[in-house]
């Protein structure tokens, strides 16, 4: 297909896919099947691959996710993103109305009420209808540029659906994770041996701050847009007119609003909103009340932190009364015993709650919680709700006090209590509960990254005593795995393949995987960079460890204690025998490297290696690899089917290195004399 025909067909596909996205994600009225949609999208992907100039910033293919970033750039908000003043009192809502009425004197005004979504604030910048930037609220004056991540959210239009868009408009709203999507995501994470997110807002914030947008594209994120910042080329007389315009632009707006000329109507709306809060796909924690007439905003003005023309009314966290009939104990990866309240099931915040965290023994004693108590349970978005207080007036005298056991409930080993921490621990590394948590941590993505080793399989392996330590993973055989429940030969082969690949993980990942108390991923990197080998780290004394940045006395003591434990030492030695990486080469003096200080961006397909492999080779020569083109980029490496990055590099005058020139550079260490301008 020639360029002209391809351009025409790409335009047709843009329109069709944008319409289908709008029908599916905004209107919830799909007109084609998922397969038909995928066929159209794949056709556009192929066109853009064959004709890179067609890969425009507003292309529906941008929803898939791009190459990982190294960091987020800071963006100054054209107009500060102020927070709203909060109230939990309806009397204070009435007082808000009195202040507005006094400031406006004889001017009549309406109010608008809309749900207060418990999500993450977002700012979207559109130039001539095309999304050019998206950023977080940050400190209100500047935020992080998260454009690549936001483009993956299907309900956010990359091009506004209007023939006459404003020259510039900053649209603001809230990114959230739907309740059902959040629950499914946590199930997936737990099955992969990863920690569950605490609540949907936490999951949303974590997703938006990921550097790899291709992972963000798999997260079930959505958005509601309800405000504007800087606008050039149009005006909105009222908030209701603004919401109507945003809807016409193809934006998802609040699904329910109330308009009233008096504050009593708004207060009644707050009660109606609270009654229907579980009907929304997102969590709400209150309602936002705004003066409808936008021409009055400047007249009403602002305080140092908030606009005077709006207020947020927050509902008290939902609570329910129930009976605590038992307290059970969970044993975690580091051996900590965590008490959990077993409750008579009660409906709370749209779900049935039958368990609540009790945190630790000290918390139980502080609140005087006893088995048999009538308790008040509160759920503010957490996976496991918490007990707020005991209903003392309902005590019968038959309740029993609770203390953590002197022995681990799983392995019967005496527990350890220290004066320096409230946690009570089982220090038996062979405790089945501890083993399961440890294996999950060992196999997690930030550690040894073993594919296929989910919770169910780990439980079977430990319960059948096929593994007792992470070292035993390296003795597993396909024949044995294939006989387990929900396993087949192909699945077993995948697990063994994942275990084999993990032997080549960097030394720091191995250190993190060991699960040494207080040693996180960052500490593991610093330890690996400093000592370069497991033997050197094991021989380090307390003073040597404390001399490393961010390794204080507690962490140093924990490391020393771990390697002094004969059981832990035997496991580590078994892992060494299994062939895992326990060394790393010393860092080179970058100042002597030929590409020291030079920034490279790679795009397109290279004939002899992947971009990742090429990047690693360039890094070894001192280069810095970036994922985005800017005026500070020194060189773009462009393979076949290079897309928008090539176009941007040409516009910025960034020198371009093709595949043959890259091969020459990697062999000789010499930059091309005349790279393409």
Coordinates of C-alpha atoms in Angstrom, one line a residue, residues 10-541:
X10 CA -5.1 5.0 8.9
X11 CA -7.4 8.0 9.2
X12 CA -10.4 5.7 8.8
X13 CA -9.2 3.4 11.4
X14 CA -8.5 6.3 13.8
X15 CA -12.1 7.4 13.5
X16 CA -13.5 3.8 13.8
X17 CA -11.4 2.9 16.8
X18 CA -12.0 6.1 18.6
X19 CA -15.8 5.7 18.1
X20 CA -15.6 2.1 19.4
X21 CA -13.5 3.2 22.4
X22 CA -16.1 5.9 23.2
X23 CA -19.0 3.5 22.8
X24 CA -17.3 0.8 25.0
X25 CA -15.6 2.8 27.7
X26 CA -17.8 6.0 28.0
X27 CA -21.3 4.9 26.9
X28 CA -21.0 1.2 27.9
X29 CA -22.7 0.4 24.6
X30 CA -20.2 -1.6 22.5
X31 CA -21.2 -2.1 18.8
X32 CA -18.6 -4.7 17.8
X33 CA -17.0 -7.7 19.4
X34 CA -13.6 -7.7 21.1
X35 CA -12.3 -9.8 18.2
X36 CA -13.5 -7.3 15.6
X37 CA -12.0 -4.5 17.6
X38 CA -8.6 -6.3 17.9
X39 CA -8.6 -6.9 14.1
X40 CA -9.0 -3.1 13.4
X41 CA -6.3 -2.3 16.0
X42 CA -3.9 -4.8 14.6
X43 CA -4.5 -3.5 11.1
X44 CA -3.5 0.0 12.3
X45 CA -0.5 -1.3 14.1
X46 CA 0.7 -3.0 10.9
X47 CA 0.1 0.3 8.9
X48 CA 2.1 2.3 11.4
X49 CA 4.9 -0.3 11.3
X50 CA 5.1 -0.1 7.5
X51 CA 4.7 3.7 7.5
X52 CA 6.2 5.1 10.7
X53 CA 5.1 8.7 10.0
X54 CA 1.5 7.5 10.5
X55 CA 2.2 6.8 14.2
X56 CA 0.8 10.1 15.5
X57 CA 0.5 11.0 19.2
X58 CA -3.3 10.7 19.1
X59 CA -3.2 7.2 17.5
X60 CA -5.3 4.6 19.2
X61 CA -2.2 2.4 19.2
X62 CA -0.8 4.7 21.9
X63 CA -3.1 2.9 24.4
X64 CA -0.9 -0.1 24.3
X65 CA 2.1 1.4 26.3
X66 CA 5.5 2.5 25.2
X67 CA 9.1 1.8 26.2
X68 CA 10.0 2.2 29.9
X69 CA 11.1 5.6 31.3
X70 CA 14.1 6.2 33.4
X71 CA 12.4 8.9 35.5
X72 CA 9.5 11.3 35.5
X73 CA 10.0 14.9 34.4
X74 CA 8.5 17.7 36.6
X75 CA 5.7 19.9 35.1
X76 CA 4.7 23.2 36.5
X77 CA 0.8 23.6 36.5
X78 CA -0.4 26.6 34.4
X79 CA -2.8 27.2 37.3
X80 CA -2.1 25.7 40.7
X81 CA -4.1 22.5 41.6
X82 CA -5.5 23.5 45.0
X83 CA -7.1 21.1 47.4
X84 CA -10.6 21.6 48.7
X85 CA -11.4 22.4 52.3
X86 CA -13.1 19.5 54.0
X87 CA -15.9 19.1 56.4
X88 CA -17.7 16.2 58.1
X89 CA -20.5 18.4 59.5
X90 CA -23.8 19.4 57.7
X91 CA -23.8 22.5 59.9
X92 CA -20.5 23.5 58.4
X93 CA -22.1 23.0 54.9
X94 CA -24.8 25.4 56.0
X95 CA -22.1 27.8 57.2
X96 CA -20.4 27.5 53.8
X97 CA -23.6 28.6 52.2
X98 CA -23.9 31.6 54.6
X99 CA -20.3 32.7 53.7
X100 CA -21.1 32.5 50.0
X101 CA -24.3 34.4 50.4
X102 CA -22.6 37.1 52.4
X103 CA -19.7 37.5 49.8
X104 CA -22.1 37.6 46.9
X105 CA -24.5 40.1 48.6
X106 CA -27.7 40.2 46.5
X107 CA -26.5 37.9 43.7
X108 CA -28.5 34.7 43.4
X109 CA -26.7 31.4 42.8
X110 CA -27.1 27.7 42.4
X111 CA -25.0 24.8 43.8
X112 CA -23.9 21.6 42.2
X113 CA -23.2 18.4 44.1
X114 CA -21.1 15.5 42.6
X115 CA -19.5 12.4 44.1
X116 CA -16.1 12.9 45.7
X117 CA -14.1 10.0 44.1
X118 CA -11.4 8.4 46.2
X119 CA -8.7 8.3 43.5
X120 CA -5.6 10.2 42.3
X121 CA -5.9 13.7 40.9
X122 CA -4.8 14.1 37.3
X123 CA -4.3 17.0 34.9
X124 CA -4.6 16.5 31.1
X125 CA -3.3 19.1 28.6
X126 CA -4.9 19.3 25.2
X127 CA -3.6 21.5 22.3
X128 CA -6.1 21.9 19.5
X129 CA -7.9 18.8 20.8
X130 CA -4.9 16.5 21.0
X131 CA -3.6 15.2 24.3
X132 CA 0.0 16.5 24.7
X133 CA 0.7 16.0 28.4
X134 CA -0.7 14.4 31.5
X135 CA 0.6 15.0 35.0
X136 CA 0.0 14.3 38.7
X137 CA -1.1 17.0 41.2
X138 CA 2.2 16.7 43.1
X139 CA 2.5 19.6 45.5
X140 CA -0.2 21.6 43.8
X141 CA 2.2 23.8 42.0
X142 CA 4.1 21.1 40.0
X143 CA 3.6 17.4 39.4
X144 CA 5.2 14.5 37.5
X145 CA 4.8 14.0 33.7
X146 CA 3.0 10.7 33.4
X147 CA 1.8 11.1 29.8
X148 CA 2.8 7.6 28.7
X149 CA 1.0 6.0 31.5
X150 CA -2.2 8.0 31.1
X151 CA -2.4 7.3 27.4
X152 CA -3.0 3.6 28.3
X153 CA -6.2 4.5 30.1
X154 CA -9.0 3.6 27.6
X155 CA -11.5 6.1 28.8
X156 CA -9.2 9.1 28.3
X157 CA -9.5 10.5 24.8
X158 CA -6.2 11.1 23.0
X159 CA -8.2 13.5 20.7
X160 CA -11.2 15.4 21.9
X161 CA -14.4 14.5 20.0
X162 CA -15.3 18.0 18.7
X163 CA -14.6 19.7 15.4
X164 CA -13.9 23.0 17.2
X165 CA -11.6 22.2 20.2
X166 CA -10.2 25.0 22.3
X167 CA -6.7 26.1 21.4
X168 CA -5.6 24.8 24.8
X169 CA -7.5 23.3 27.6
X170 CA -6.3 21.7 30.9
X171 CA -8.9 19.1 32.0
X172 CA -8.7 17.9 35.5
X173 CA -10.2 14.9 37.2
X174 CA -9.6 11.7 39.2
X175 CA -8.0 8.4 38.1
X176 CA -9.4 5.4 39.9
X177 CA -9.4 1.6 39.9
X178 CA -12.8 0.1 39.7
X179 CA -13.7 -2.1 42.7
X180 CA -14.0 -5.3 40.6
X181 CA -10.8 -4.6 38.7
X182 CA -9.0 -4.0 42.0
X183 CA -10.1 -7.3 43.4
X184 CA -9.1 -9.2 40.3
X185 CA -5.7 -7.5 40.2
X186 CA -5.0 -8.4 43.8
X187 CA -5.9 -12.0 43.2
X188 CA -3.4 -12.1 40.3
X189 CA -0.7 -10.5 42.4
X190 CA -1.2 -12.9 45.3
X191 CA -1.2 -15.9 42.8
X192 CA 2.1 -14.6 41.5
X193 CA 3.6 -14.4 45.0
X194 CA 3.4 -10.6 45.2
X195 CA 1.9 -8.4 47.9
X196 CA -1.7 -7.3 47.5
X197 CA -2.4 -3.6 47.2
X198 CA -4.0 -2.1 50.4
X199 CA -6.9 -0.4 48.6
X200 CA -7.9 0.9 45.2
X201 CA -6.4 4.3 45.7
X202 CA -3.1 2.8 46.7
X203 CA -3.2 0.6 43.6
X204 CA -4.0 3.5 41.4
X205 CA -1.2 5.7 42.7
X206 CA 1.3 2.9 42.4
X207 CA 0.2 2.2 38.8
X208 CA 0.5 5.8 37.7
X209 CA 4.0 6.1 39.0
X210 CA 5.4 3.0 37.2
X211 CA 8.1 3.7 34.7
X212 CA 7.0 1.0 32.3
X213 CA 3.7 2.0 30.7
X214 CA 3.3 -1.4 29.1
X215 CA 2.6 -2.7 32.6
X216 CA 0.3 0.2 33.4
X217 CA -1.7 -0.8 30.2
X218 CA -2.6 -4.1 31.9
X219 CA -3.9 -2.3 35.0
X220 CA -7.7 -1.7 35.2
X221 CA -7.6 2.1 35.5
X222 CA -10.4 4.5 34.7
X223 CA -11.1 8.2 35.1
X224 CA -13.8 10.7 35.8
X225 CA -13.1 14.3 34.6
X226 CA -14.9 17.2 36.2
X227 CA -12.9 20.4 36.2
X228 CA -10.6 22.6 34.1
X229 CA -7.5 24.7 34.8
X230 CA -6.1 26.9 32.1
X231 CA -8.4 27.3 29.0
X232 CA -7.6 29.3 25.8
X233 CA -10.3 29.5 23.1
X234 CA -13.5 28.9 24.9
X235 CA -15.4 29.7 28.2
X236 CA -17.9 27.9 30.3
X237 CA -20.6 29.9 32.0
X238 CA -21.5 27.3 34.7
X239 CA -20.2 24.1 36.1
X240 CA -23.1 22.2 34.6
X241 CA -22.2 23.7 31.2
X242 CA -18.6 22.6 31.7
X243 CA -19.6 19.0 32.5
X244 CA -21.9 19.0 29.4
X245 CA -19.0 20.3 27.2
X246 CA -16.6 17.7 28.7
X247 CA -19.1 15.0 27.9
X248 CA -19.4 16.2 24.3
X249 CA -15.6 16.2 24.1
X250 CA -15.8 12.4 24.8
X251 CA -14.7 12.6 28.5
X252 CA -16.2 10.5 31.2
X253 CA -17.9 12.9 33.7
X254 CA -19.5 12.3 37.1
X255 CA -22.4 9.7 36.7
X256 CA -24.7 11.6 39.1
X257 CA -25.0 15.2 40.0
X258 CA -27.5 17.3 42.0
X259 CA -28.3 21.0 41.3
X260 CA -30.2 23.2 43.8
X261 CA -30.8 26.9 44.4
X262 CA -30.7 26.4 48.2
X263 CA -28.3 24.6 50.5
X264 CA -31.0 22.4 51.9
X265 CA -31.5 20.7 48.6
X266 CA -27.7 20.0 48.5
X267 CA -27.8 18.5 52.0
X268 CA -30.6 16.2 50.9
X269 CA -28.5 15.3 47.9
X270 CA -25.6 14.4 50.2
X271 CA -27.9 11.9 52.0
X272 CA -29.1 10.5 48.6
X273 CA -25.5 10.2 47.4
X274 CA -24.5 8.3 50.6
X275 CA -27.4 5.9 50.1
X276 CA -26.2 5.0 46.6
X277 CA -22.4 5.1 47.2
X278 CA -22.1 1.3 46.6
X279 CA -23.8 1.6 43.2
X280 CA -20.8 3.3 41.7
X281 CA -17.9 1.4 40.1
X282 CA -15.5 3.5 42.2
X283 CA -15.1 4.2 45.9
X284 CA -16.4 7.6 47.1
X285 CA -15.6 9.2 50.4
X286 CA -18.1 12.1 50.2
X287 CA -19.5 14.8 47.9
X288 CA -18.1 18.0 46.4
X289 CA -20.3 21.1 46.5
X290 CA -19.5 23.9 44.0
X291 CA -21.1 27.2 43.1
X292 CA -22.6 26.6 39.7
X293 CA -22.0 30.0 38.1
X294 CA -18.3 30.1 37.1
X295 CA -18.3 33.8 36.5
X296 CA -18.5 34.2 40.3
X297 CA -15.3 32.3 41.1
X298 CA -13.0 35.2 40.8
X299 CA -15.3 37.3 42.9
X300 CA -15.4 34.7 45.6
X301 CA -11.6 34.2 45.4
X302 CA -9.3 31.7 47.2
X303 CA -7.7 31.1 50.5
X304 CA -4.0 30.1 50.6
X305 CA -4.8 26.5 50.0
X306 CA -8.4 26.2 48.7
X307 CA -11.1 28.0 46.5
X308 CA -13.9 29.7 48.5
X309 CA -16.5 28.6 45.9
X310 CA -16.3 24.9 46.7
X311 CA -16.2 22.5 49.7
X312 CA -15.8 18.8 50.1
X313 CA -18.2 17.0 52.5
X314 CA -16.7 13.8 53.7
X315 CA -18.7 10.9 55.1
X316 CA -17.6 9.3 58.3
X317 CA -16.0 5.9 57.5
X318 CA -18.6 3.2 57.3
X319 CA -18.9 1.1 60.5
X320 CA -20.8 -1.9 61.6
X321 CA -21.4 -3.7 64.9
X322 CA -20.7 -7.5 65.1
X323 CA -19.4 -10.2 67.4
X324 CA -15.8 -11.2 67.7
X325 CA -16.0 -15.0 68.2
X326 CA -12.4 -16.0 67.8
X327 CA -8.8 -14.7 67.2
X328 CA -6.6 -16.6 64.9
X329 CA -2.9 -16.2 64.2
X330 CA -1.1 -15.7 60.8
X331 CA 2.6 -16.3 60.5
X332 CA 4.4 -14.2 57.9
X333 CA 7.6 -14.4 55.9
X334 CA 9.8 -13.0 58.7
X335 CA 8.1 -15.1 61.3
X336 CA 5.9 -12.3 62.8
X337 CA 2.7 -13.6 64.4
X338 CA -0.3 -11.4 63.4
X339 CA -3.6 -11.8 65.3
X340 CA -6.7 -11.7 63.1
X341 CA -10.3 -11.2 64.5
X342 CA -12.8 -13.8 63.2
X343 CA -16.2 -12.1 63.2
X344 CA -19.8 -12.9 62.7
X345 CA -20.3 -11.9 59.0
X346 CA -21.7 -8.3 58.6
X347 CA -22.4 -6.2 55.6
X348 CA -20.0 -3.2 55.3
X349 CA -19.2 -0.8 52.5
X350 CA -20.8 -3.1 49.9
X351 CA -19.1 -6.3 51.0
X352 CA -19.5 -9.0 53.6
X353 CA -16.8 -8.7 56.3
X354 CA -15.9 -11.7 58.4
X355 CA -12.3 -10.9 59.4
X356 CA -10.5 -7.8 60.7
X357 CA -6.8 -7.2 61.4
X358 CA -5.8 -6.8 65.1
X359 CA -2.2 -5.7 64.1
X360 CA -0.3 -6.9 67.2
X361 CA -0.7 -8.0 70.8
X362 CA 0.0 -4.4 72.1
X363 CA -3.0 -3.1 70.0
X364 CA -5.3 -5.8 71.5
X365 CA -4.4 -4.8 75.0
X366 CA -4.6 -1.1 74.3
X367 CA -8.2 -1.5 73.0
X368 CA -9.0 -4.2 75.6
X369 CA -10.3 -6.5 72.9
X370 CA -11.6 -9.8 74.2
X371 CA -13.0 -12.9 72.5
X372 CA -16.8 -12.7 72.6
X373 CA -16.9 -8.9 72.6
X374 CA -19.3 -6.9 70.6
X375 CA -17.1 -4.7 68.4
X376 CA -17.3 -1.8 65.9
X377 CA -15.7 -2.6 62.6
X378 CA -14.6 0.1 60.2
X379 CA -13.7 -0.2 56.5
X380 CA -12.1 2.7 54.7
X381 CA -11.0 0.9 51.6
X382 CA -8.6 -1.6 53.2
X383 CA -8.7 -5.2 52.2
X384 CA -9.0 -6.4 55.8
X385 CA -11.0 -4.0 57.9
X386 CA -10.0 -2.9 61.4
X387 CA -11.8 -3.0 64.8
X388 CA -12.3 0.6 66.0
X389 CA -13.5 -0.1 69.5
X390 CA -15.3 -2.5 71.8
X391 CA -18.9 -1.8 72.8
X392 CA -18.2 -2.1 76.5
X393 CA -21.9 -1.7 77.6
X394 CA -22.7 -5.0 75.9
X395 CA -20.2 -7.0 77.8
X396 CA -21.7 -9.9 79.6
X397 CA -18.7 -11.0 81.7
X398 CA -18.2 -14.2 79.7
X399 CA -15.6 -12.6 77.4
X400 CA -12.1 -13.9 77.6
X401 CA -8.8 -11.9 77.3
X402 CA -6.4 -12.9 74.6
X403 CA -2.6 -13.2 74.6
X404 CA -0.4 -14.4 71.8
X405 CA 0.8 -17.9 72.4
X406 CA 4.2 -18.8 73.7
X407 CA 4.7 -21.2 70.8
X408 CA 4.2 -20.8 67.1
X409 CA 0.7 -22.1 66.2
X410 CA 2.0 -23.7 63.0
X411 CA 5.3 -25.4 64.1
X412 CA 5.1 -25.2 67.9
X413 CA 8.5 -23.5 68.2
X414 CA 8.8 -21.1 71.2
X415 CA 8.2 -17.5 70.0
X416 CA 10.7 -14.7 70.5
X417 CA 9.8 -11.4 72.3
X418 CA 12.2 -8.5 72.4
X419 CA 12.1 -5.1 74.2
X420 CA 13.0 -3.3 71.0
X421 CA 9.8 -4.2 69.0
X422 CA 6.2 -5.0 69.5
X423 CA 6.3 -7.9 67.1
X424 CA 6.3 -11.5 68.4
X425 CA 8.2 -13.8 66.1
X426 CA 8.7 -17.5 65.3
X427 CA 12.4 -17.8 64.5
X428 CA 12.1 -21.3 63.1
X429 CA 13.1 -21.0 59.4
X430 CA 11.6 -24.5 58.8
X431 CA 8.1 -23.3 60.0
X432 CA 5.7 -24.3 57.1
X433 CA 3.8 -21.0 57.2
X434 CA 7.1 -19.0 57.2
X435 CA 8.5 -21.2 54.4
X436 CA 5.5 -20.5 52.2
X437 CA 5.8 -16.7 52.7
X438 CA 9.5 -16.9 52.1
X439 CA 9.2 -19.0 48.9
X440 CA 6.7 -16.5 47.6
X441 CA 9.0 -13.6 48.4
X442 CA 12.0 -15.4 46.9
X443 CA 10.2 -16.0 43.6
X444 CA 8.6 -12.6 43.4
X445 CA 9.4 -10.2 40.5
X446 CA 11.8 -7.9 42.4
X447 CA 13.6 -10.9 43.7
X448 CA 14.4 -14.1 41.7
X449 CA 11.4 -13.5 39.3
X450 CA 10.4 -17.1 38.9
X451 CA 7.5 -17.4 36.5
X452 CA 4.7 -19.8 37.2
X453 CA 5.3 -20.2 41.0
X454 CA 2.0 -19.0 42.3
X455 CA 0.5 -19.4 45.8
X456 CA -1.4 -22.6 45.1
X457 CA 1.7 -24.4 43.8
X458 CA 3.8 -23.1 46.7
X459 CA 1.2 -24.4 49.2
X460 CA 1.2 -27.8 47.5
X461 CA 5.0 -28.0 47.4
X462 CA 5.4 -27.1 51.0
X463 CA 2.5 -29.2 52.3
X464 CA 3.8 -32.3 50.4
X465 CA 7.3 -31.5 51.8
X466 CA 8.7 -31.4 48.3
X467 CA 10.4 -28.1 49.3
X468 CA 11.4 -26.8 52.7
X469 CA 13.7 -23.9 51.7
X470 CA 14.2 -21.8 48.5
X471 CA 17.2 -24.0 47.8
X472 CA 14.9 -26.9 47.2
X473 CA 13.3 -25.2 44.2
X474 CA 16.5 -26.0 42.3
X475 CA 16.1 -29.7 42.9
X476 CA 12.5 -29.9 41.5
X477 CA 11.9 -32.1 38.5
X478 CA 9.3 -31.9 35.7
X479 CA 8.0 -35.5 36.3
X480 CA 7.2 -34.8 40.0
X481 CA 5.6 -31.4 39.3
X482 CA 3.3 -32.7 36.6
X483 CA 1.6 -35.1 39.1
X484 CA 0.4 -32.2 41.3
X485 CA -3.1 -30.8 41.3
X486 CA -3.9 -28.2 38.5
X487 CA -0.5 -29.0 36.9
X488 CA 0.4 -30.5 33.6
X489 CA 3.6 -31.3 31.8
X490 CA 3.7 -28.0 30.0
X491 CA 3.0 -26.0 33.2
X492 CA 5.6 -28.0 35.0
X493 CA 8.1 -27.3 32.2
X494 CA 7.4 -23.6 32.5
X495 CA 8.1 -23.6 36.2
X496 CA 11.4 -25.5 35.8
X497 CA 12.4 -23.1 33.0
X498 CA 11.6 -20.2 35.3
X499 CA 13.7 -21.7 38.1
X500 CA 16.6 -22.3 35.7
X501 CA 16.6 -18.8 34.4
X502 CA 16.6 -17.4 38.0
X503 CA 20.1 -18.7 38.5
X504 CA 21.3 -15.8 36.3
X505 CA 19.6 -13.0 38.2
X506 CA 21.9 -10.3 39.4
X507 CA 23.6 -10.7 42.8
X508 CA 21.6 -7.9 44.4
X509 CA 18.3 -9.7 43.5
X510 CA 19.7 -12.8 45.2
X511 CA 20.5 -10.8 48.4
X512 CA 17.0 -9.3 48.4
X513 CA 15.4 -12.8 47.8
X514 CA 17.1 -14.2 50.9
X515 CA 14.5 -12.2 53.0
X516 CA 17.0 -10.8 55.5
X517 CA 15.1 -8.7 57.9
X518 CA 15.2 -4.9 57.1
X519 CA 17.1 -5.5 53.8
X520 CA 14.9 -4.1 51.0
X521 CA 15.7 -4.0 47.3
X522 CA 17.6 -0.7 47.6
X523 CA 19.7 -1.9 50.5
X524 CA 20.5 -5.1 48.5
X525 CA 21.7 -3.1 45.6
X526 CA 24.0 -1.0 47.8
X527 CA 25.4 -4.1 49.5
X528 CA 26.1 -5.9 46.2
X529 CA 27.8 -2.8 44.7
X530 CA 30.0 -2.4 47.8
X531 CA 31.0 -6.0 48.6
X532 CA 30.7 -7.6 45.1
X533 CA 30.5 -11.1 46.5
X534 CA 28.5 -13.1 49.0
X535 CA 31.7 -14.2 50.8
X536 CA 32.8 -10.6 51.3
X537 CA 29.4 -9.6 52.6
X538 CA 29.3 -12.5 55.0
X539 CA 32.8 -11.6 56.4
X540 CA 31.8 -7.9 56.9
X541 CA 31.7 -6.7 60.5

